[in-house]
């Protein structure tokens, strides 16, 4: 699974579900990052207080 990280808002998006409702449009390109590393995502959540995007999570739940 690919992740899109918004370092400005400290939010992690699931790349396949990220959209306008996520609100990352205002985030400058230099504050955005893409990764496949689940370990890195876990580190951001536990050590740097990042959170998973509520919209991306809700889309995933609906699909499942």
PDB file of C-alpha atoms in Angstrom:
ATOM      1  CA  UNK A   1       0.000   0.000   0.000  1.00  0.00           C
ATOM      2  CA  UNK A   2       1.336   3.421  -0.875  1.00  0.00           C
ATOM      3  CA  UNK A   3       1.135   6.298   1.562  1.00  0.00           C
ATOM      4  CA  UNK A   4       1.077  10.037   0.996  1.00  0.00           C
ATOM      5  CA  UNK A   5       2.383  12.074   3.927  1.00  0.00           C
ATOM      6  CA  UNK A   6       1.328  15.669   4.507  1.00  0.00           C
ATOM      7  CA  UNK A   7       4.069  17.064   6.760  1.00  0.00           C
ATOM      8  CA  UNK A   8       2.329  20.447   7.077  1.00  0.00           C
ATOM      9  CA  UNK A   9      -0.799  18.976   8.692  1.00  0.00           C
ATOM     10  CA  UNK A  10       0.888  15.859  10.087  1.00  0.00           C
ATOM     11  CA  UNK A  11      -1.545  13.592   8.295  1.00  0.00           C
ATOM     12  CA  UNK A  12      -1.008  10.314   6.515  1.00  0.00           C
ATOM     13  CA  UNK A  13      -3.169   9.480   3.529  1.00  0.00           C
ATOM     14  CA  UNK A  14      -3.626   6.242   1.695  1.00  0.00           C
ATOM     15  CA  UNK A  15      -2.528   7.278  -1.755  1.00  0.00           C
ATOM     16  CA  UNK A  16      -5.277   5.372  -3.565  1.00  0.00           C
ATOM     17  CA  UNK A  17      -7.994   7.113  -1.497  1.00  0.00           C
ATOM     18  CA  UNK A  18      -6.519  10.613  -1.181  1.00  0.00           C
ATOM     19  CA  UNK A  19      -8.660  13.322  -2.708  1.00  0.00           C
ATOM     20  CA  UNK A  20      -9.816  16.922  -2.421  1.00  0.00           C
ATOM     21  CA  UNK A  21     -11.785  16.208   0.753  1.00  0.00           C
ATOM     22  CA  UNK A  22      -8.530  15.365   2.536  1.00  0.00           C
ATOM     23  CA  UNK A  23      -7.516  19.031   2.450  1.00  0.00           C
ATOM     24  CA  UNK A  24      -3.901  18.628   1.359  1.00  0.00           C
ATOM     25  CA  UNK A  25      -4.294  20.927  -1.644  1.00  0.00           C
ATOM     26  CA  UNK A  26      -2.921  23.882   0.363  1.00  0.00           C
ATOM     27  CA  UNK A  27       0.163  21.921   1.421  1.00  0.00           C
ATOM     28  CA  UNK A  28       3.290  22.987  -0.494  1.00  0.00           C
ATOM     29  CA  UNK A  29       4.936  20.291  -2.610  1.00  0.00           C
ATOM     30  CA  UNK A  30       8.082  20.410  -0.462  1.00  0.00           C
ATOM     31  CA  UNK A  31       5.973  19.368   2.555  1.00  0.00           C
ATOM     32  CA  UNK A  32       4.610  16.235   0.798  1.00  0.00           C
ATOM     33  CA  UNK A  33       6.171  12.794   0.730  1.00  0.00           C
ATOM     34  CA  UNK A  34       5.289   9.371  -0.686  1.00  0.00           C
ATOM     35  CA  UNK A  35       6.373   6.073   0.870  1.00  0.00           C
ATOM     36  CA  UNK A  36       5.635   2.357   0.877  1.00  0.00           C
ATOM     37  CA  UNK A  37       7.210   1.817   4.303  1.00  0.00           C
ATOM     38  CA  UNK A  38       4.663   0.747   6.911  1.00  0.00           C
ATOM     39  CA  UNK A  39       7.430   0.950   9.555  1.00  0.00           C
ATOM     40  CA  UNK A  40       8.058   4.621   8.699  1.00  0.00           C
ATOM     41  CA  UNK A  41       4.320   5.349   8.916  1.00  0.00           C
ATOM     42  CA  UNK A  42       4.154   3.658  12.321  1.00  0.00           C
ATOM     43  CA  UNK A  43       7.141   5.725  13.483  1.00  0.00           C
ATOM     44  CA  UNK A  44       5.459   8.973  12.405  1.00  0.00           C
ATOM     45  CA  UNK A  45       2.278   8.018  14.258  1.00  0.00           C
ATOM     46  CA  UNK A  46       3.893   6.851  17.488  1.00  0.00           C
ATOM     47  CA  UNK A  47       6.857   9.204  17.775  1.00  0.00           C
ATOM     48  CA  UNK A  48       5.869  12.374  15.933  1.00  0.00           C
ATOM     49  CA  UNK A  49       2.106  12.483  16.600  1.00  0.00           C
ATOM     50  CA  UNK A  50       0.976  12.140  12.967  1.00  0.00           C
ATOM     51  CA  UNK A  51      -2.505  10.781  12.345  1.00  0.00           C
ATOM     52  CA  UNK A  52      -4.208   8.812   9.612  1.00  0.00           C
ATOM     53  CA  UNK A  53      -6.562  10.875   7.452  1.00  0.00           C
ATOM     54  CA  UNK A  54     -10.165  10.355   8.568  1.00  0.00           C
ATOM     55  CA  UNK A  55     -11.460  10.602   5.000  1.00  0.00           C
ATOM     56  CA  UNK A  56      -9.037   7.991   3.650  1.00  0.00           C
ATOM     57  CA  UNK A  57      -9.942   5.613   6.477  1.00  0.00           C
ATOM     58  CA  UNK A  58     -13.679   6.049   5.926  1.00  0.00           C
ATOM     59  CA  UNK A  59     -13.357   5.329   2.199  1.00  0.00           C
ATOM     60  CA  UNK A  60     -11.409   2.174   2.954  1.00  0.00           C
ATOM     61  CA  UNK A  61     -14.075   0.974   5.413  1.00  0.00           C
ATOM     62  CA  UNK A  62     -16.850   1.553   2.857  1.00  0.00           C
ATOM     63  CA  UNK A  63     -14.949  -0.413   0.209  1.00  0.00           C
ATOM     64  CA  UNK A  64     -14.324  -3.354   2.539  1.00  0.00           C
TER      65      UNK A  64
END
